[in-house]
Amino acid sequence: IGIISFFFLYGPTKCGKTTMCKIWQKKSKAIFLNKKNIEQFFSSTYRKDLNVHHNWILDNVDLFLKKKNDEKLLNFINIIKEKKKSFFLMTSDVPPRQLPTKINDLLSRVLDSLVVQVHEPDNLLLAKIIKKYLEEREINIDKKKIDYLTNRIGRSYQFAIKIAKKIDSKSLETH
């Protein structure tokens, strides 16, 4: 069995995919490609960068593919695969089979990677997300109140952040 060099991480919005990418970027010195810089990267002579850099991150690959960049991504993956020295992490809100592409070779390459799904949070994780967000803003809230909230909000990362932001906003209004 060879070394796994392609990773595909998917899960709901705000579940921490980009944060995980940034952590891996620091540890591996990966080049972080996202919606802000990817068009520029692919329109320039990126082959030069491929000879120098060994680790790559493409955040929100599904959004990139919606712009009909299938061929560019397939070529990029093929070059990385050919070099055999690189690691490539892709993230998406959708699983590989739901990526907006008609190119079977691209889908095959993505499916050949290590695919990891981030699930929706349970009550314990919802409570930790809310608590962490509030602690970063120096807002202390009783555990019973957080438990009360987590039993009554939607089971998503977005809801946890939304309710924490509302608490933050209300605390700013009262102080």
PDB file of N, CA and C in Angstrom, residues 129-131 133-134 137 139 149 158-170:
ATOM      1  N   ILE A 129     -18.846  24.689  21.406  1.00  0.00           N
ATOM      2  CA  ILE A 129     -18.710  25.747  20.388  1.00  0.00           C
ATOM      3  C   ILE A 129     -19.208  27.071  20.948  1.00  0.00           C
ATOM      4  N   ILE A 130     -20.379  27.040  21.552  1.00  0.00           N
ATOM      5  CA  ILE A 130     -20.960  28.265  22.124  1.00  0.00           C
ATOM      6  C   ILE A 130     -20.053  28.800  23.229  1.00  0.00           C
ATOM      7  N   LYS A 131     -19.624  27.912  24.122  1.00  0.00           N
ATOM      8  CA  LYS A 131     -18.778  28.323  25.240  1.00  0.00           C
ATOM      9  C   LYS A 131     -17.462  28.925  24.745  1.00  0.00           C
ATOM     10  N   TYR A 133     -16.777  30.317  21.822  1.00  0.00           N
ATOM     11  CA  TYR A 133     -17.034  31.604  21.166  1.00  0.00           C
ATOM     12  C   TYR A 133     -17.203  32.702  22.222  1.00  0.00           C
ATOM     13  N   LEU A 134     -17.973  32.406  23.248  1.00  0.00           N
ATOM     14  CA  LEU A 134     -18.232  33.400  24.286  1.00  0.00           C
ATOM     15  C   LEU A 134     -16.992  33.665  25.150  1.00  0.00           C
ATOM     16  N   ARG A 137     -14.659  36.142  23.862  1.00  0.00           N
ATOM     17  CA  ARG A 137     -15.148  37.511  24.037  1.00  0.00           C
ATOM     18  C   ARG A 137     -15.308  37.875  25.513  1.00  0.00           C
ATOM     19  N   ILE A 139     -17.034  36.468  27.848  1.00  0.00           N
ATOM     20  CA  ILE A 139     -18.414  36.384  28.338  1.00  0.00           C
ATOM     21  C   ILE A 139     -18.551  35.039  29.044  1.00  0.00           C
ATOM     22  N   LEU A 149     -29.863  26.014  26.131  1.00  0.00           N
ATOM     23  CA  LEU A 149     -29.823  26.476  24.736  1.00  0.00           C
ATOM     24  C   LEU A 149     -29.606  25.326  23.751  1.00  0.00           C
ATOM     25  N   GLN A 158     -23.691  26.229  12.308  1.00  0.00           N
ATOM     26  CA  GLN A 158     -24.178  27.581  12.021  1.00  0.00           C
ATOM     27  C   GLN A 158     -25.096  28.084  13.129  1.00  0.00           C
ATOM     28  N   PHE A 159     -25.992  27.238  13.617  1.00  0.00           N
ATOM     29  CA  PHE A 159     -26.893  27.651  14.696  1.00  0.00           C
ATOM     30  C   PHE A 159     -26.113  27.961  15.971  1.00  0.00           C
ATOM     31  N   ALA A 160     -25.102  27.145  16.273  1.00  0.00           N
ATOM     32  CA  ALA A 160     -24.307  27.378  17.481  1.00  0.00           C
ATOM     33  C   ALA A 160     -23.608  28.733  17.411  1.00  0.00           C
ATOM     34  N   ILE A 161     -23.011  29.033  16.277  1.00  0.00           N
ATOM     35  CA  ILE A 161     -22.331  30.322  16.108  1.00  0.00           C
ATOM     36  C   ILE A 161     -23.350  31.464  16.131  1.00  0.00           C
ATOM     37  N   LYS A 162     -24.487  31.253  15.498  1.00  0.00           N
ATOM     38  CA  LYS A 162     -25.526  32.291  15.433  1.00  0.00           C
ATOM     39  C   LYS A 162     -26.025  32.648  16.840  1.00  0.00           C
ATOM     40  N   ILE A 163     -26.300  31.636  17.660  1.00  0.00           N
ATOM     41  CA  ILE A 163     -26.810  31.905  19.008  1.00  0.00           C
ATOM     42  C   ILE A 163     -25.718  32.551  19.863  1.00  0.00           C
ATOM     43  N   ALA A 164     -24.462  32.131  19.685  1.00  0.00           N
ATOM     44  CA  ALA A 164     -23.366  32.744  20.444  1.00  0.00           C
ATOM     45  C   ALA A 164     -23.200  34.212  20.053  1.00  0.00           C
ATOM     46  N   LYS A 165     -23.354  34.516  18.777  1.00  0.00           N
ATOM     47  CA  LYS A 165     -23.258  35.908  18.318  1.00  0.00           C
ATOM     48  C   LYS A 165     -24.399  36.753  18.893  1.00  0.00           C
ATOM     49  N   LYS A 166     -25.596  36.157  18.997  1.00  0.00           N
ATOM     50  CA  LYS A 166     -26.733  36.881  19.585  1.00  0.00           C
ATOM     51  C   LYS A 166     -26.474  37.183  21.059  1.00  0.00           C
ATOM     52  N   ILE A 167     -25.924  36.227  21.763  1.00  0.00           N
ATOM     53  CA  ILE A 167     -25.599  36.442  23.179  1.00  0.00           C
ATOM     54  C   ILE A 167     -24.551  37.540  23.294  1.00  0.00           C
ATOM     55  N   ASP A 168     -23.547  37.489  22.445  1.00  0.00           N
ATOM     56  CA  ASP A 168     -22.498  38.509  22.429  1.00  0.00           C
ATOM     57  C   ASP A 168     -23.096  39.890  22.159  1.00  0.00           C
ATOM     58  N   SER A 169     -23.964  39.963  21.189  1.00  0.00           N
ATOM     59  CA  SER A 169     -24.605  41.231  20.829  1.00  0.00           C
ATOM     60  C   SER A 169     -25.428  41.782  21.991  1.00  0.00           C
ATOM     61  N   LYS A 170     -26.193  40.914  22.626  1.00  0.00           N
ATOM     62  CA  LYS A 170     -27.023  41.332  23.776  1.00  0.00           C
ATOM     63  C   LYS A 170     -26.156  41.787  24.940  1.00  0.00           C
TER      64      LYS A 170
END
